[in-house]
Amino acid sequence: MYKLFAIILILFISPNVYAEQGLQALTITTNANGSQDYSVTLQVLAMMTALSFIPAAVIMMTSFTRIIVVLGILRQAIGLQQTPSNQILVGMSLFMSLFIMAPVYQQVNEKAITPYLNESLTSLEALNAAKEPMKAFMLSQTRIKDLETFAQIAGFDKLDKPEDTPFLVIIPAFITSELQTAFIIGFMFFIPFLIVDLVVASILMAMGMMMLSPMIVSLPFKIMLFVLVDGWGLVMGTLAKSFGIGS
């Protein structure tokens, strides 16, 4: 969508503009301290290219992965194949992620976005400043074992502290830790529903009703149990507290 809009915009720009500007719009200026500043055209081009990576960044660098995996396991444990639908689960995970990541986004806004808009930071300096809050959040949720594993794979065997780990090494370690944590939480949610299934299956077998599926009988009881214990509030509260929110 964004790329199509950019192409249409380029087609309707007058050729005289290109004749007047030439290649001056695509410039890189080297500062006295050795840093480099890119022209606005290059910055806009880089930002439009980065838009294609935003979905991957949202999924792999925030709390989204843990939440969507836990909700998927919970739906499977209850026995509801299509309710809530995938769209609802994704929407819940997205807005829950916005709630959990709000303090991190606020730090990014204060340290990177606002100074960049005020022209007190260059684009590269703003990008480096934005990395720090995200890096701190990801390190707080990453297991040391996973961090060491990917650091060794990347060839960083000698790191004094986790904060010295490169950002590209933290990302896969963070994803692995999130999946591990999500499966642990999902397992804890799965156990009560599994017990209900076992009890119902045992009762049906004792009554000689071999041909009746236990899933059909146990489903209403599992839904009733989930509602009685305020299941959604419990699930959302547990997920938030697993990130240190409200604890």
PDB file of C-alpha atoms in Angstrom:
ATOM      1  CA  MET A   1       0.000   0.000   0.000  1.00  0.00           C
ATOM      2  CA  TYR A   2       2.751   2.459   1.020  1.00  0.00           C
ATOM      3  CA  LYS A   3       4.960   1.466  -1.905  1.00  0.00           C
ATOM      4  CA  LEU A   4       2.074   1.957  -4.347  1.00  0.00           C
ATOM      5  CA  PHE A   5       1.406   5.403  -2.924  1.00  0.00           C
ATOM      6  CA  ALA A   6       5.096   6.307  -3.272  1.00  0.00           C
ATOM      7  CA  ILE A   7       5.172   5.188  -6.924  1.00  0.00           C
ATOM      8  CA  ILE A   8       2.059   7.224  -7.767  1.00  0.00           C
ATOM      9  CA  LEU A   9       3.537  10.260  -6.021  1.00  0.00           C
ATOM     10  CA  ILE A  10       6.769   9.972  -8.008  1.00  0.00           C
ATOM     11  CA  LEU A  11       4.893   9.703 -11.292  1.00  0.00           C
ATOM     12  CA  PHE A  12       2.947  12.904 -10.663  1.00  0.00           C
ATOM     13  CA  ILE A  13       5.927  15.008  -9.603  1.00  0.00           C
ATOM     14  CA  SER A  14       6.971  17.466 -12.303  1.00  0.00           C
ATOM     15  CA  PRO A  15      10.145  16.558 -14.182  1.00  0.00           C
ATOM     16  CA  ASN A  16      11.323  20.115 -13.605  1.00  0.00           C
ATOM     17  CA  VAL A  17      11.778  19.289  -9.951  1.00  0.00           C
ATOM     18  CA  TYR A  18      14.236  16.551 -10.821  1.00  0.00           C
ATOM     19  CA  ALA A  19      15.987  18.879 -13.241  1.00  0.00           C
ATOM     20  CA  GLU A  20      16.413  21.534 -10.545  1.00  0.00           C
ATOM     21  CA  GLN A  21      17.479  19.225  -7.728  1.00  0.00           C
ATOM     22  CA  GLY A  22      19.454  16.688  -9.718  1.00  0.00           C
ATOM     23  CA  LEU A  23      21.135  14.225  -7.394  1.00  0.00           C
ATOM     24  CA  GLN A  24      21.494  16.715  -4.550  1.00  0.00           C
ATOM     25  CA  ALA A  25      18.581  15.084  -2.747  1.00  0.00           C
ATOM     26  CA  LEU A  26      20.626  11.906  -2.370  1.00  0.00           C
ATOM     27  CA  THR A  27      23.538  13.156  -0.291  1.00  0.00           C
ATOM     28  CA  ILE A  28      25.494  12.011   2.754  1.00  0.00           C
ATOM     29  CA  THR A  29      27.215  14.691   4.839  1.00  0.00           C
ATOM     30  CA  THR A  30      30.194  13.799   7.020  1.00  0.00           C
ATOM     31  CA  ASN A  31      30.397  15.795  10.241  1.00  0.00           C
ATOM     32  CA  ALA A  32      33.541  16.955  12.008  1.00  0.00           C
ATOM     33  CA  ASN A  33      33.291  14.190  14.609  1.00  0.00           C
ATOM     34  CA  GLY A  34      33.180  11.510  11.939  1.00  0.00           C
ATOM     35  CA  SER A  35      29.430  10.864  12.061  1.00  0.00           C
ATOM     36  CA  GLN A  36      27.306  11.072   8.943  1.00  0.00           C
ATOM     37  CA  ASP A  37      24.004  12.805   8.222  1.00  0.00           C
ATOM     38  CA  TYR A  38      21.691  11.593   5.470  1.00  0.00           C
ATOM     39  CA  SER A  39      19.496  13.829   3.371  1.00  0.00           C
ATOM     40  CA  VAL A  40      15.759  13.929   4.017  1.00  0.00           C
ATOM     41  CA  THR A  41      15.129  11.958   0.830  1.00  0.00           C
ATOM     42  CA  LEU A  42      17.294   9.091   2.009  1.00  0.00           C
ATOM     43  CA  GLN A  43      15.692   9.194   5.462  1.00  0.00           C
ATOM     44  CA  VAL A  44      12.188   8.996   3.965  1.00  0.00           C
ATOM     45  CA  LEU A  45      13.292   6.141   1.717  1.00  0.00           C
ATOM     46  CA  ALA A  46      14.732   4.277   4.697  1.00  0.00           C
ATOM     47  CA  MET A  47      11.557   4.834   6.742  1.00  0.00           C
ATOM     48  CA  MET A  48       9.316   3.562   3.938  1.00  0.00           C
ATOM     49  CA  THR A  49      11.516   0.499   3.553  1.00  0.00           C
ATOM     50  CA  ALA A  50      11.339  -0.102   7.301  1.00  0.00           C
ATOM     51  CA  LEU A  51       7.531  -0.178   7.165  1.00  0.00           C
ATOM     52  CA  SER A  52       7.706  -3.686   5.701  1.00  0.00           C
ATOM     53  CA  PHE A  53       9.580  -4.852   8.819  1.00  0.00           C
ATOM     54  CA  ILE A  54       7.116  -3.387  11.317  1.00  0.00           C
ATOM     55  CA  PRO A  55       4.895  -6.541  11.550  1.00  0.00           C
ATOM     56  CA  ALA A  56       7.959  -8.713  12.208  1.00  0.00           C
ATOM     57  CA  ALA A  57       9.230  -6.226  14.804  1.00  0.00           C
ATOM     58  CA  VAL A  58       5.865  -6.140  16.570  1.00  0.00           C
ATOM     59  CA  ILE A  59       5.699  -9.932  16.690  1.00  0.00           C
ATOM     60  CA  MET A  60       9.309 -10.700  17.581  1.00  0.00           C
ATOM     61  CA  MET A  61      10.435  -7.747  19.713  1.00  0.00           C
ATOM     62  CA  THR A  62       7.432  -7.170  21.986  1.00  0.00           C
ATOM     63  CA  SER A  63       5.192  -9.147  24.320  1.00  0.00           C
ATOM     64  CA  PHE A  64       2.948 -10.170  21.404  1.00  0.00           C
ATOM     65  CA  THR A  65       4.438 -13.658  20.907  1.00  0.00           C
ATOM     66  CA  ARG A  66       3.935 -14.807  24.495  1.00  0.00           C
ATOM     67  CA  ILE A  67       0.350 -13.550  24.626  1.00  0.00           C
ATOM     68  CA  ILE A  68      -0.831 -15.041  21.323  1.00  0.00           C
ATOM     69  CA  VAL A  69       0.744 -18.433  22.083  1.00  0.00           C
ATOM     70  CA  VAL A  70      -0.854 -18.605  25.539  1.00  0.00           C
ATOM     71  CA  LEU A  71      -4.265 -17.631  24.178  1.00  0.00           C
ATOM     72  CA  GLY A  72      -3.956 -20.255  21.428  1.00  0.00           C
ATOM     73  CA  ILE A  73      -3.111 -22.968  23.964  1.00  0.00           C
ATOM     74  CA  LEU A  74      -5.984 -21.824  26.179  1.00  0.00           C
ATOM     75  CA  ARG A  75      -8.482 -22.099  23.327  1.00  0.00           C
ATOM     76  CA  GLN A  76      -7.213 -25.586  22.549  1.00  0.00           C
ATOM     77  CA  ALA A  77      -7.449 -26.601  26.223  1.00  0.00           C
ATOM     78  CA  ILE A  78     -11.073 -25.499  26.475  1.00  0.00           C
ATOM     79  CA  GLY A  79     -11.881 -27.433  23.308  1.00  0.00           C
ATOM     80  CA  LEU A  80     -13.180 -24.515  21.246  1.00  0.00           C
ATOM     81  CA  GLN A  81     -11.587 -24.780  17.824  1.00  0.00           C
ATOM     82  CA  GLN A  82     -12.805 -21.498  16.290  1.00  0.00           C
ATOM     83  CA  THR A  83     -14.087 -19.489  19.269  1.00  0.00           C
ATOM     84  CA  PRO A  84     -12.673 -16.952  19.922  1.00  0.00           C
ATOM     85  CA  SER A  85     -11.649 -16.575  16.293  1.00  0.00           C
ATOM     86  CA  ASN A  86      -8.082 -15.934  15.196  1.00  0.00           C
ATOM     87  CA  GLN A  87      -8.900 -12.287  14.478  1.00  0.00           C
ATOM     88  CA  ILE A  88     -10.148 -11.795  18.034  1.00  0.00           C
ATOM     89  CA  LEU A  89      -7.086 -13.480  19.537  1.00  0.00           C
ATOM     90  CA  VAL A  90      -4.741 -11.370  17.421  1.00  0.00           C
ATOM     91  CA  GLY A  91      -6.639  -8.195  18.347  1.00  0.00           C
ATOM     92  CA  MET A  92      -6.540  -9.067  22.038  1.00  0.00           C
ATOM     93  CA  SER A  93      -2.829  -9.833  21.830  1.00  0.00           C
ATOM     94  CA  LEU A  94      -2.100  -6.607  19.965  1.00  0.00           C
ATOM     95  CA  PHE A  95      -3.877  -4.303  22.412  1.00  0.00           C
ATOM     96  CA  MET A  96      -2.548  -6.245  25.394  1.00  0.00           C
ATOM     97  CA  SER A  97       0.936  -5.765  23.951  1.00  0.00           C
ATOM     98  CA  LEU A  98       0.314  -2.021  23.626  1.00  0.00           C
ATOM     99  CA  PHE A  99      -0.697  -1.963  27.295  1.00  0.00           C
ATOM    100  CA  ILE A 100       2.377  -3.891  28.442  1.00  0.00           C
ATOM    101  CA  MET A 101       4.823  -2.055  26.176  1.00  0.00           C
ATOM    102  CA  ALA A 102       3.464   1.439  27.004  1.00  0.00           C
ATOM    103  CA  PRO A 103       6.310   2.297  29.463  1.00  0.00           C
ATOM    104  CA  VAL A 104       8.895   1.220  26.891  1.00  0.00           C
ATOM    105  CA  TYR A 105       7.235   3.251  24.132  1.00  0.00           C
ATOM    106  CA  GLN A 106       7.174   6.272  26.432  1.00  0.00           C
ATOM    107  CA  GLN A 107      10.929   5.984  26.973  1.00  0.00           C
ATOM    108  CA  VAL A 108      11.504   5.644  23.227  1.00  0.00           C
ATOM    109  CA  ASN A 109       9.410   8.766  22.644  1.00  0.00           C
ATOM    110  CA  GLU A 110      11.283  10.777  25.267  1.00  0.00           C
ATOM    111  CA  LYS A 111      14.791   9.638  24.332  1.00  0.00           C
ATOM    112  CA  ALA A 112      14.550   9.300  20.551  1.00  0.00           C
ATOM    113  CA  ILE A 113      11.396  10.490  18.790  1.00  0.00           C
ATOM    114  CA  THR A 114      10.933  13.866  20.496  1.00  0.00           C
ATOM    115  CA  PRO A 115      14.628  14.889  20.265  1.00  0.00           C
ATOM    116  CA  TYR A 116      14.680  13.822  16.625  1.00  0.00           C
ATOM    117  CA  LEU A 117      11.592  15.892  15.805  1.00  0.00           C
ATOM    118  CA  ASN A 118      13.197  18.828  17.638  1.00  0.00           C
ATOM    119  CA  GLU A 119      16.311  18.301  15.480  1.00  0.00           C
ATOM    120  CA  SER A 120      18.518  17.827  18.528  1.00  0.00           C
ATOM    121  CA  LEU A 121      19.435  14.295  17.367  1.00  0.00           C
ATOM    122  CA  THR A 122      20.318  12.969  13.960  1.00  0.00           C
ATOM    123  CA  SER A 123      18.475  10.004  12.492  1.00  0.00           C
ATOM    124  CA  LEU A 124      21.229   7.545  13.433  1.00  0.00           C
ATOM    125  CA  GLU A 125      21.541   8.960  16.946  1.00  0.00           C
ATOM    126  CA  ALA A 126      17.762   8.706  17.392  1.00  0.00           C
ATOM    127  CA  LEU A 127      17.822   5.105  16.175  1.00  0.00           C
ATOM    128  CA  ASN A 128      20.562   4.184  18.648  1.00  0.00           C
ATOM    129  CA  ALA A 129      18.697   5.955  21.448  1.00  0.00           C
ATOM    130  CA  ALA A 130      15.487   4.073  20.596  1.00  0.00           C
ATOM    131  CA  LYS A 131      17.313   0.757  20.818  1.00  0.00           C
ATOM    132  CA  GLU A 132      18.242   1.162  24.469  1.00  0.00           C
ATOM    133  CA  PRO A 133      14.735   0.916  26.053  1.00  0.00           C
ATOM    134  CA  MET A 134      13.839  -1.969  23.729  1.00  0.00           C
ATOM    135  CA  LYS A 135      17.113  -3.708  24.551  1.00  0.00           C
ATOM    136  CA  ALA A 136      16.519  -3.297  28.294  1.00  0.00           C
ATOM    137  CA  PHE A 137      13.004  -4.736  28.010  1.00  0.00           C
ATOM    138  CA  MET A 138      14.119  -7.711  25.934  1.00  0.00           C
ATOM    139  CA  LEU A 139      17.029  -8.489  28.263  1.00  0.00           C
ATOM    140  CA  SER A 140      14.690  -8.426  31.273  1.00  0.00           C
ATOM    141  CA  GLN A 141      12.590 -11.176  29.666  1.00  0.00           C
ATOM    142  CA  THR A 142      15.425 -13.256  28.196  1.00  0.00           C
ATOM    143  CA  ARG A 143      16.909 -16.250  29.960  1.00  0.00           C
ATOM    144  CA  ILE A 144      20.678 -16.187  30.459  1.00  0.00           C
ATOM    145  CA  LYS A 145      20.925 -19.689  29.007  1.00  0.00           C
ATOM    146  CA  ASP A 146      19.316 -18.633  25.726  1.00  0.00           C
ATOM    147  CA  LEU A 147      21.435 -15.486  25.613  1.00  0.00           C
ATOM    148  CA  GLU A 148      24.639 -17.477  26.096  1.00  0.00           C
ATOM    149  CA  THR A 149      23.600 -20.025  23.479  1.00  0.00           C
ATOM    150  CA  PHE A 150      23.062 -17.487  20.713  1.00  0.00           C
ATOM    151  CA  ALA A 151      26.101 -15.467  21.781  1.00  0.00           C
ATOM    152  CA  GLN A 152      28.269 -18.552  21.367  1.00  0.00           C
ATOM    153  CA  ILE A 153      26.698 -19.336  18.000  1.00  0.00           C
ATOM    154  CA  ALA A 154      27.467 -15.776  16.844  1.00  0.00           C
ATOM    155  CA  GLY A 155      31.045 -16.025  18.124  1.00  0.00           C
ATOM    156  CA  PHE A 156      30.717 -13.693  21.127  1.00  0.00           C
ATOM    157  CA  ASP A 157      32.230 -15.990  23.749  1.00  0.00           C
ATOM    158  CA  LYS A 158      33.658 -13.257  25.975  1.00  0.00           C
ATOM    159  CA  LEU A 159      31.011 -10.793  27.142  1.00  0.00           C
ATOM    160  CA  ASP A 160      31.401  -9.058  30.496  1.00  0.00           C
ATOM    161  CA  LYS A 161      27.667  -8.531  31.040  1.00  0.00           C
ATOM    162  CA  PRO A 162      24.382  -9.184  29.184  1.00  0.00           C
ATOM    163  CA  GLU A 163      24.103  -5.482  28.261  1.00  0.00           C
ATOM    164  CA  ASP A 164      27.185  -5.880  26.056  1.00  0.00           C
ATOM    165  CA  THR A 165      25.404  -8.417  23.846  1.00  0.00           C
ATOM    166  CA  PRO A 166      24.741  -7.118  20.316  1.00  0.00           C
ATOM    167  CA  PHE A 167      21.140  -6.301  19.484  1.00  0.00           C
ATOM    168  CA  LEU A 168      20.944  -8.877  16.685  1.00  0.00           C
ATOM    169  CA  VAL A 169      21.926 -11.617  19.152  1.00  0.00           C
ATOM    170  CA  ILE A 170      19.381 -10.517  21.754  1.00  0.00           C
ATOM    171  CA  ILE A 171      16.444 -10.795  19.327  1.00  0.00           C
ATOM    172  CA  PRO A 172      16.596 -14.605  18.677  1.00  0.00           C
ATOM    173  CA  ALA A 173      17.403 -15.241  22.350  1.00  0.00           C
ATOM    174  CA  PHE A 174      14.384 -13.148  23.352  1.00  0.00           C
ATOM    175  CA  ILE A 175      12.092 -15.018  20.950  1.00  0.00           C
ATOM    176  CA  THR A 176      13.274 -18.390  22.266  1.00  0.00           C
ATOM    177  CA  SER A 177      12.722 -17.313  25.873  1.00  0.00           C
ATOM    178  CA  GLU A 178       9.270 -15.977  25.049  1.00  0.00           C
ATOM    179  CA  LEU A 179       8.227 -19.289  23.494  1.00  0.00           C
ATOM    180  CA  GLN A 180       9.575 -21.177  26.506  1.00  0.00           C
ATOM    181  CA  THR A 181       7.695 -18.946  28.944  1.00  0.00           C
ATOM    182  CA  ALA A 182       4.515 -19.086  26.857  1.00  0.00           C
ATOM    183  CA  PHE A 183       4.514 -22.895  26.870  1.00  0.00           C
ATOM    184  CA  ILE A 184       5.044 -22.965  30.645  1.00  0.00           C
ATOM    185  CA  ILE A 185       2.108 -20.611  31.251  1.00  0.00           C
ATOM    186  CA  GLY A 186      -0.009 -22.501  28.707  1.00  0.00           C
ATOM    187  CA  PHE A 187       0.762 -25.772  30.477  1.00  0.00           C
ATOM    188  CA  MET A 188      -0.440 -24.347  33.800  1.00  0.00           C
ATOM    189  CA  PHE A 189      -3.710 -23.241  32.167  1.00  0.00           C
ATOM    190  CA  PHE A 190      -4.123 -26.608  30.437  1.00  0.00           C
ATOM    191  CA  ILE A 191      -4.039 -28.769  33.594  1.00  0.00           C
ATOM    192  CA  PRO A 192      -7.491 -27.854  35.090  1.00  0.00           C
ATOM    193  CA  PHE A 193      -9.259 -28.507  31.781  1.00  0.00           C
ATOM    194  CA  LEU A 194      -7.409 -31.781  31.357  1.00  0.00           C
ATOM    195  CA  ILE A 195      -8.629 -32.875  34.802  1.00  0.00           C
ATOM    196  CA  VAL A 196     -12.226 -32.091  33.801  1.00  0.00           C
ATOM    197  CA  ASP A 197     -11.799 -34.194  30.634  1.00  0.00           C
ATOM    198  CA  LEU A 198     -10.412 -37.123  32.646  1.00  0.00           C
ATOM    199  CA  VAL A 199     -13.232 -36.970  35.211  1.00  0.00           C
ATOM    200  CA  VAL A 200     -15.925 -36.831  32.522  1.00  0.00           C
ATOM    201  CA  ALA A 201     -14.312 -39.667  30.559  1.00  0.00           C
ATOM    202  CA  SER A 202     -14.108 -41.838  33.677  1.00  0.00           C
ATOM    203  CA  ILE A 203     -17.772 -41.219  34.527  1.00  0.00           C
ATOM    204  CA  LEU A 204     -18.913 -42.022  30.992  1.00  0.00           C
ATOM    205  CA  MET A 205     -16.863 -45.220  30.967  1.00  0.00           C
ATOM    206  CA  ALA A 206     -18.279 -46.263  34.346  1.00  0.00           C
ATOM    207  CA  MET A 207     -21.786 -45.688  32.978  1.00  0.00           C
ATOM    208  CA  GLY A 208     -21.019 -47.815  29.936  1.00  0.00           C
ATOM    209  CA  MET A 209     -21.462 -44.941  27.504  1.00  0.00           C
ATOM    210  CA  MET A 210     -18.453 -45.857  25.365  1.00  0.00           C
ATOM    211  CA  MET A 211     -19.767 -44.371  22.130  1.00  0.00           C
ATOM    212  CA  LEU A 212     -20.384 -40.891  23.531  1.00  0.00           C
ATOM    213  CA  SER A 213     -17.447 -38.514  23.051  1.00  0.00           C
ATOM    214  CA  PRO A 214     -16.186 -37.132  26.374  1.00  0.00           C
ATOM    215  CA  MET A 215     -15.328 -33.836  24.664  1.00  0.00           C
ATOM    216  CA  ILE A 216     -19.000 -33.145  23.926  1.00  0.00           C
ATOM    217  CA  VAL A 217     -19.989 -33.641  27.564  1.00  0.00           C
ATOM    218  CA  SER A 218     -16.999 -31.934  29.150  1.00  0.00           C
ATOM    219  CA  LEU A 219     -17.122 -28.787  26.981  1.00  0.00           C
ATOM    220  CA  PRO A 220     -20.068 -27.131  28.834  1.00  0.00           C
ATOM    221  CA  PHE A 221     -18.452 -27.919  32.192  1.00  0.00           C
ATOM    222  CA  LYS A 222     -15.125 -26.439  31.098  1.00  0.00           C
ATOM    223  CA  ILE A 223     -16.808 -23.266  29.861  1.00  0.00           C
ATOM    224  CA  MET A 224     -18.781 -23.015  33.115  1.00  0.00           C
ATOM    225  CA  LEU A 225     -15.591 -23.535  35.160  1.00  0.00           C
ATOM    226  CA  PHE A 226     -13.768 -20.897  33.142  1.00  0.00           C
ATOM    227  CA  VAL A 227     -16.570 -18.372  33.648  1.00  0.00           C
ATOM    228  CA  LEU A 228     -16.982 -19.086  37.387  1.00  0.00           C
ATOM    229  CA  VAL A 229     -13.310 -18.432  38.138  1.00  0.00           C
ATOM    230  CA  ASP A 230     -13.310 -15.240  36.012  1.00  0.00           C
ATOM    231  CA  GLY A 231     -11.018 -16.926  33.524  1.00  0.00           C
ATOM    232  CA  TRP A 232     -10.344 -14.030  31.178  1.00  0.00           C
ATOM    233  CA  GLY A 233      -9.414 -11.694  34.000  1.00  0.00           C
ATOM    234  CA  LEU A 234      -7.164 -14.376  35.460  1.00  0.00           C
ATOM    235  CA  VAL A 235      -5.463 -15.044  32.125  1.00  0.00           C
ATOM    236  CA  MET A 236      -4.880 -11.374  31.304  1.00  0.00           C
ATOM    237  CA  GLY A 237      -3.701 -10.624  34.831  1.00  0.00           C
ATOM    238  CA  THR A 238      -1.264 -13.553  34.748  1.00  0.00           C
ATOM    239  CA  LEU A 239       0.138 -12.469  31.385  1.00  0.00           C
ATOM    240  CA  ALA A 240       0.594  -8.888  32.581  1.00  0.00           C
ATOM    241  CA  LYS A 241       2.283  -9.981  35.804  1.00  0.00           C
ATOM    242  CA  SER A 242       4.583 -12.307  33.875  1.00  0.00           C
ATOM    243  CA  PHE A 243       6.102  -9.129  32.362  1.00  0.00           C
ATOM    244  CA  GLY A 244       6.344  -7.425  35.752  1.00  0.00           C
ATOM    245  CA  ILE A 245       3.237  -5.252  35.242  1.00  0.00           C
ATOM    246  CA  GLY A 246       1.292  -4.777  38.470  1.00  0.00           C
ATOM    247  CA  SER A 247       3.536  -7.064  40.511  1.00  0.00           C
TER     248      SER A 247
END
